[in-house]
Amino acid sequence: MSDVANTLYQSLQQMTLSEDDLCRFGYPRQHLETGKAVIHSPECHYNIQFPHTRICQRCKTSYSVDELGYSTTPSTCAYHWSKLSTGSEPIYYCCRRNQSSPACSTAPQHVSDGIEPNNLIGFISTQHNNFIGKKGIFAIDCEMVFTTAGMDVAAISIVDSNCEKVYETLVVPDAPIIDFNTKHSSLTRQQFLGVTTRLQDVHNKLLTLVDSHTILVGHGLNNDLLRLKVIHDNIVDTSVLYPHPRGLPFKAALVFLQNKHLGRGPKHTTGLKCRGDAQAAMRLVHLKCQ
């Protein structure tokens, strides 16, 4: 490891989340049973998903699903696809209308981002790996789609401390995709034609890049690691590193931090959207280390 990289690593070690904070902010932690995870999250509340009843992530409607996870509730999902602003007279960013305005978007089905907290299975945990010769620093970001099982990873980008791409791929979820979440993910059905990479393949690749000493950087990385089904200890989370002015439970959006600290302009120009987000998170930690 070069002197510059070693200095950055030592600086970031002082910024990694403690075990208490990993639990506090909803990071998946090791379960007593191998391959399972547990979440302790007083500051980060995930929506709970039940076998046959779910809450739509977009319009908050309660709806029923069959044994395969398909909706049996015949209704259109009407929603605002962006968040409300936090001013004295909040408006939706998507349509610039006030809180009481009619929904500006519709979809033919409801979707869920909920989890089953007692059924967090299929997780890997990073361990010390003698074949990984140096203490690495990587930023990770994922894009999500909605499937019959809930919300799943459909794209991942990993960049190094120089913001250079290390690994990037589309991922075919195990459950059928019912909505590509395009407004947020920028993913489309056409991109997945011929894609065969599964989460198991991503796990295999991650374990050749990341071990227990690696520092992982990301913005709200708890959600990415939950959907990736990865348990890791050395985390620098820019949503914690740059706290919201109003304090918890509020967290500043990555685009807000980019505009404020990194300058306005195109947020990603090549590759997947998640690459630009991973690069932004890495640049934010470099800025904090200056």
Short mmCIF file of C-alpha atoms in Angstrom, two decimals:
data_model
loop_
_atom_site.label_atom_id
_atom_site.label_comp_id
_atom_site.label_asym_id
_atom_site.label_seq_id
_atom_site.Cartn_x
_atom_site.Cartn_y
_atom_site.Cartn_z
CA MET A 1 0.00 0.00 0.00
CA SER A 2 1.38 3.43 -0.98
CA ASP A 3 1.97 6.13 1.62
CA VAL A 4 -0.99 8.13 0.27
CA ALA A 5 -3.31 5.12 0.39
CA ASN A 6 -2.08 4.18 3.85
CA THR A 7 -2.70 7.74 5.12
CA LEU A 8 -6.23 7.67 3.71
CA TYR A 9 -6.87 4.27 5.27
CA GLN A 10 -5.67 5.47 8.68
CA SER A 11 -7.89 8.57 8.41
CA LEU A 12 -10.95 6.56 7.45
CA GLN A 13 -10.40 4.16 10.31
CA GLN A 14 -11.24 7.05 12.62
CA MET A 15 -14.56 7.51 10.78
CA THR A 16 -15.82 3.94 10.70
CA LEU A 17 -19.05 3.21 12.52
CA SER A 18 -18.84 1.55 15.92
CA GLU A 19 -20.70 -1.68 16.57
CA ASP A 20 -23.33 0.32 18.45
CA ASP A 21 -23.76 2.61 15.44
CA LEU A 22 -23.93 -0.30 13.00
CA CYS A 23 -26.82 -1.64 15.06
CA ARG A 24 -28.34 1.81 15.55
CA PHE A 25 -28.44 2.58 11.83
CA GLY A 26 -29.91 -0.73 10.77
CA TYR A 27 -26.90 -2.58 9.35
CA PRO A 28 -27.32 -6.36 9.06
CA ARG A 29 -25.40 -8.05 11.85
CA GLN A 30 -24.34 -11.62 12.44
CA HIS A 31 -27.02 -14.05 13.58
CA LEU A 32 -26.24 -17.05 15.78
CA GLU A 33 -27.07 -19.25 12.79
CA THR A 34 -24.68 -19.30 9.84
CA GLY A 35 -26.06 -17.59 6.77
CA LYS A 36 -28.61 -15.54 8.67
CA ALA A 37 -28.59 -11.89 9.73
CA VAL A 38 -30.30 -9.84 12.39
CA ILE A 39 -31.16 -6.14 12.46
CA HIS A 40 -31.23 -3.92 15.54
CA SER A 41 -32.47 -0.56 14.29
CA PRO A 42 -34.03 1.97 16.66
CA GLU A 43 -32.93 4.75 14.25
CA CYS A 44 -33.71 2.93 10.99
CA HIS A 45 -37.14 1.38 10.66
CA TYR A 46 -37.63 -1.03 7.78
CA ASN A 47 -41.12 -1.81 6.58
CA ILE A 48 -42.22 -5.23 7.75
CA GLN A 49 -43.44 -7.67 5.12
CA PHE A 50 -45.95 -10.40 5.91
CA PRO A 51 -46.48 -13.56 3.86
CA HIS A 52 -49.78 -12.52 2.24
CA THR A 53 -50.22 -8.85 3.12
CA ARG A 54 -47.93 -5.99 2.15
CA ILE A 55 -47.83 -2.19 2.26
CA CYS A 56 -47.12 -0.49 -1.06
CA GLN A 57 -43.84 1.41 -0.85
CA ARG A 58 -45.15 4.09 -3.20
CA CYS A 59 -48.79 4.80 -2.30
CA LYS A 60 -48.86 3.16 1.18
CA THR A 61 -51.92 1.06 0.27
CA SER A 62 -52.32 -2.30 2.01
CA TYR A 63 -52.61 -5.06 -0.59
CA SER A 64 -52.75 -8.83 -0.73
CA VAL A 65 -50.48 -11.22 -2.63
CA ASP A 66 -50.76 -14.85 -3.66
CA GLU A 67 -48.30 -17.65 -2.85
CA LEU A 68 -45.95 -16.44 -5.61
CA GLY A 69 -45.95 -12.83 -4.42
CA TYR A 70 -48.18 -11.37 -7.14
CA SER A 71 -50.79 -8.82 -6.11
CA THR A 72 -54.37 -10.05 -5.86
CA THR A 73 -55.70 -6.56 -5.08
CA PRO A 74 -57.15 -5.12 -8.32
CA SER A 75 -56.23 -1.44 -7.98
CA THR A 76 -53.94 1.05 -9.66
CA CYS A 77 -51.01 2.45 -7.71
CA ALA A 78 -51.22 6.28 -7.70
CA TYR A 79 -48.27 8.04 -6.11
CA HIS A 80 -45.70 10.84 -6.08
CA TRP A 81 -42.39 9.32 -7.12
CA SER A 82 -40.23 11.88 -5.30
CA LYS A 83 -40.01 13.00 -1.68
CA LEU A 84 -41.48 16.07 -0.05
CA SER A 85 -39.23 19.05 0.58
CA THR A 86 -38.57 19.97 4.20
CA GLY A 87 -39.51 23.67 4.08
CA SER A 88 -42.35 25.40 5.92
CA GLU A 89 -44.62 24.76 2.90
CA PRO A 90 -43.39 21.39 1.61
CA ILE A 91 -43.79 20.43 -2.03
CA TYR A 92 -43.12 17.23 -3.93
CA TYR A 93 -39.89 17.47 -5.90
CA CYS A 94 -41.36 15.37 -8.72
CA CYS A 95 -44.20 17.71 -9.70
CA ARG A 96 -43.51 20.83 -7.59
CA ARG A 97 -46.98 20.57 -6.05
CA ASN A 98 -48.01 20.80 -2.40
CA GLN A 99 -48.58 17.96 0.01
CA SER A 100 -52.34 17.76 -0.60
CA SER A 101 -52.07 17.58 -4.40
CA PRO A 102 -53.29 14.52 -6.33
CA ALA A 103 -50.74 11.87 -7.25
CA CYS A 104 -48.71 12.71 -10.36
CA SER A 105 -47.77 9.12 -11.36
CA THR A 106 -49.54 5.79 -11.71
CA ALA A 107 -48.44 2.17 -12.08
CA PRO A 108 -50.44 -0.97 -12.85
CA GLN A 109 -49.37 -2.74 -9.66
CA HIS A 110 -48.35 -2.10 -6.08
CA VAL A 111 -44.79 -2.84 -4.94
CA SER A 112 -43.17 -3.56 -1.59
CA ASP A 113 -39.74 -2.80 -0.12
CA GLY A 114 -40.50 -4.62 3.12
CA ILE A 115 -38.42 -7.27 4.83
CA GLU A 116 -39.18 -10.29 6.95
CA PRO A 117 -36.94 -9.56 9.98
CA ASN A 118 -37.11 -13.14 11.23
CA ASN A 119 -36.22 -14.59 7.83
CA LEU A 120 -33.01 -12.79 6.80
CA ILE A 121 -31.28 -15.72 5.12
CA GLY A 122 -28.61 -16.22 2.46
CA PHE A 123 -26.12 -13.75 3.98
CA ILE A 124 -22.35 -13.87 3.70
CA SER A 125 -19.97 -12.38 6.26
CA THR A 126 -16.58 -10.99 5.26
CA GLN A 127 -13.63 -12.68 6.94
CA HIS A 128 -9.85 -12.23 7.02
CA ASN A 129 -8.47 -13.39 3.66
CA ASN A 130 -4.72 -13.97 3.24
CA PHE A 131 -5.12 -13.81 -0.54
CA ILE A 132 -6.20 -10.17 -0.33
CA GLY A 133 -2.79 -8.61 0.10
CA LYS A 134 -3.62 -5.03 1.11
CA LYS A 135 -6.11 -3.19 3.23
CA GLY A 136 -8.49 -1.88 0.61
CA ILE A 137 -10.89 1.05 0.47
CA PHE A 138 -13.91 0.69 -1.80
CA ALA A 139 -17.15 2.61 -2.31
CA ILE A 140 -20.25 0.59 -3.12
CA ASP A 141 -23.65 1.57 -4.46
CA CYS A 142 -26.52 -0.53 -5.74
CA GLU A 143 -29.67 0.02 -7.78
CA MET A 144 -32.83 -1.76 -6.74
CA VAL A 145 -35.86 -3.14 -8.55
CA PHE A 146 -39.15 -4.46 -7.21
CA THR A 147 -39.76 -8.20 -7.43
CA THR A 148 -42.47 -10.56 -6.24
CA ALA A 149 -40.32 -11.05 -3.12
CA GLY A 150 -39.94 -7.32 -2.41
CA MET A 151 -36.98 -5.07 -3.25
CA ASP A 152 -33.83 -6.69 -4.65
CA VAL A 153 -30.42 -5.66 -6.01
CA ALA A 154 -30.34 -5.39 -9.81
CA ALA A 155 -27.06 -3.49 -10.28
CA ILE A 156 -23.89 -2.93 -8.29
CA SER A 157 -20.86 -0.69 -8.78
CA ILE A 158 -17.65 -0.76 -6.77
CA VAL A 159 -14.98 1.93 -7.14
CA ASP A 160 -11.57 2.23 -5.50
CA SER A 161 -10.16 5.17 -3.54
CA ASN A 162 -9.29 6.88 -6.85
CA CYS A 163 -12.92 6.55 -7.97
CA GLU A 164 -11.92 4.05 -10.65
CA LYS A 165 -14.31 1.21 -11.44
CA VAL A 166 -13.31 -2.08 -9.83
CA TYR A 167 -16.46 -4.12 -10.42
CA GLU A 168 -19.78 -3.35 -12.03
CA THR A 169 -22.58 -5.60 -13.17
CA LEU A 170 -26.29 -5.99 -13.64
CA VAL A 171 -27.80 -8.67 -11.42
CA VAL A 172 -30.83 -10.85 -12.16
CA PRO A 173 -32.83 -11.24 -8.92
CA ASP A 174 -33.95 -14.71 -7.90
CA ALA A 175 -37.61 -13.61 -7.87
CA PRO A 176 -39.36 -12.26 -10.99
CA ILE A 177 -39.06 -8.49 -11.54
CA ILE A 178 -42.42 -6.70 -11.53
CA ASP A 179 -41.16 -3.08 -11.72
CA PHE A 180 -37.74 -1.81 -12.81
CA ASN A 181 -38.02 1.30 -10.59
CA THR A 182 -36.70 3.23 -13.58
CA LYS A 183 -37.24 6.76 -12.24
CA HIS A 184 -34.85 5.99 -9.38
CA SER A 185 -32.65 3.23 -10.77
CA SER A 186 -32.41 4.28 -14.45
CA LEU A 187 -32.69 0.57 -15.24
CA THR A 188 -34.89 -0.78 -18.03
CA ARG A 189 -36.08 -4.20 -19.13
CA GLN A 190 -33.98 -4.03 -22.32
CA GLN A 191 -30.74 -3.80 -20.32
CA PHE A 192 -31.37 -7.23 -18.81
CA LEU A 193 -31.67 -9.14 -22.07
CA GLY A 194 -28.98 -11.80 -21.94
CA VAL A 195 -27.86 -10.96 -18.37
CA THR A 196 -27.18 -14.12 -16.34
CA THR A 197 -25.32 -12.78 -13.26
CA ARG A 198 -27.00 -13.75 -9.99
CA LEU A 199 -26.44 -12.63 -6.41
CA GLN A 200 -24.35 -15.74 -5.74
CA ASP A 201 -21.96 -14.63 -8.50
CA VAL A 202 -21.72 -11.18 -6.88
CA HIS A 203 -20.97 -12.79 -3.52
CA ASN A 204 -18.19 -14.86 -5.07
CA LYS A 205 -16.63 -11.75 -6.61
CA LEU A 206 -16.97 -9.66 -3.44
CA LEU A 207 -15.09 -12.23 -1.40
CA THR A 208 -12.10 -11.87 -3.76
CA LEU A 209 -12.06 -8.07 -3.25
CA VAL A 210 -13.27 -7.47 0.30
CA ASP A 211 -12.14 -8.98 3.56
CA SER A 212 -12.69 -8.01 7.18
CA HIS A 213 -10.01 -5.28 7.00
CA THR A 214 -11.46 -3.57 3.93
CA ILE A 215 -13.18 -0.23 4.53
CA LEU A 216 -16.45 0.04 2.63
CA VAL A 217 -17.78 3.52 1.86
CA GLY A 218 -21.34 4.36 0.85
CA HIS A 219 -24.33 6.59 1.42
CA GLY A 220 -26.93 4.83 3.55
CA LEU A 221 -24.95 1.67 2.94
CA ASN A 222 -27.11 -0.26 5.41
CA ASN A 223 -29.81 -0.67 2.76
CA ASP A 224 -27.33 -1.75 0.07
CA LEU A 225 -25.73 -4.37 2.33
CA LEU A 226 -29.14 -5.61 3.48
CA ARG A 227 -30.27 -6.21 -0.12
CA LEU A 228 -26.82 -7.53 -1.10
CA LYS A 229 -27.04 -9.90 1.87
CA VAL A 230 -23.57 -8.96 3.12
CA ILE A 231 -22.43 -8.51 6.74
CA HIS A 232 -19.38 -6.28 7.13
CA ASP A 233 -17.88 -4.35 10.05
CA ASN A 234 -15.64 -1.57 8.64
CA ILE A 235 -18.12 0.99 7.30
CA VAL A 236 -17.86 4.71 6.53
CA ASP A 237 -21.37 6.01 5.85
CA THR A 238 -21.56 9.49 4.30
CA SER A 239 -25.17 9.90 5.49
CA VAL A 240 -23.73 9.76 9.03
CA LEU A 241 -20.47 11.54 8.22
CA TYR A 242 -22.44 14.53 6.90
CA PRO A 243 -25.39 14.78 9.32
CA HIS A 244 -28.64 16.52 8.38
CA PRO A 245 -28.92 20.05 9.87
CA ARG A 246 -32.10 18.99 11.67
CA GLY A 247 -30.48 15.94 13.19
CA LEU A 248 -31.78 12.38 13.25
CA PRO A 249 -33.98 10.80 12.06
CA PHE A 250 -33.42 13.10 9.08
CA LYS A 251 -30.59 12.25 6.69
CA ALA A 252 -29.27 14.40 3.86
CA ALA A 253 -29.78 12.99 0.37
CA LEU A 254 -26.65 12.16 -1.60
CA VAL A 255 -27.62 14.58 -4.39
CA PHE A 256 -27.90 17.37 -1.81
CA LEU A 257 -24.41 16.61 -0.48
CA GLN A 258 -23.06 16.47 -4.03
CA ASN A 259 -24.52 19.86 -4.91
CA LYS A 260 -23.37 21.42 -1.65
CA HIS A 261 -19.86 20.01 -1.39
CA LEU A 262 -18.85 18.72 -4.83
CA GLY A 263 -20.52 21.25 -7.14
CA ARG A 264 -23.53 21.03 -9.39
CA GLY A 265 -23.45 19.31 -12.75
CA PRO A 266 -23.98 15.84 -14.28
CA LYS A 267 -23.98 13.18 -11.55
CA HIS A 268 -23.10 10.26 -13.82
CA THR A 269 -22.03 10.22 -17.43
CA THR A 270 -20.78 6.68 -18.03
CA GLY A 271 -21.75 3.25 -16.79
CA LEU A 272 -24.60 2.61 -14.42
CA LYS A 273 -26.16 5.27 -12.21
CA CYS A 274 -24.80 3.50 -9.15
CA ARG A 275 -21.23 4.11 -10.34
CA GLY A 276 -21.74 7.86 -10.13
CA ASP A 277 -23.23 7.51 -6.65
CA ALA A 278 -20.34 5.35 -5.46
CA GLN A 279 -17.85 7.88 -6.86
CA ALA A 280 -19.69 10.73 -5.12
CA ALA A 281 -19.53 8.92 -1.77
CA MET A 282 -15.80 8.33 -2.22
CA ARG A 283 -15.20 11.99 -3.10
CA LEU A 284 -17.14 13.06 -0.02
CA VAL A 285 -14.90 11.02 2.29
CA HIS A 286 -11.79 12.40 0.55
CA LEU A 287 -13.15 15.89 1.24
CA LYS A 288 -13.69 15.05 4.91
CA CYS A 289 -10.10 13.82 5.16
CA GLN A 290 -8.57 17.04 3.82
#
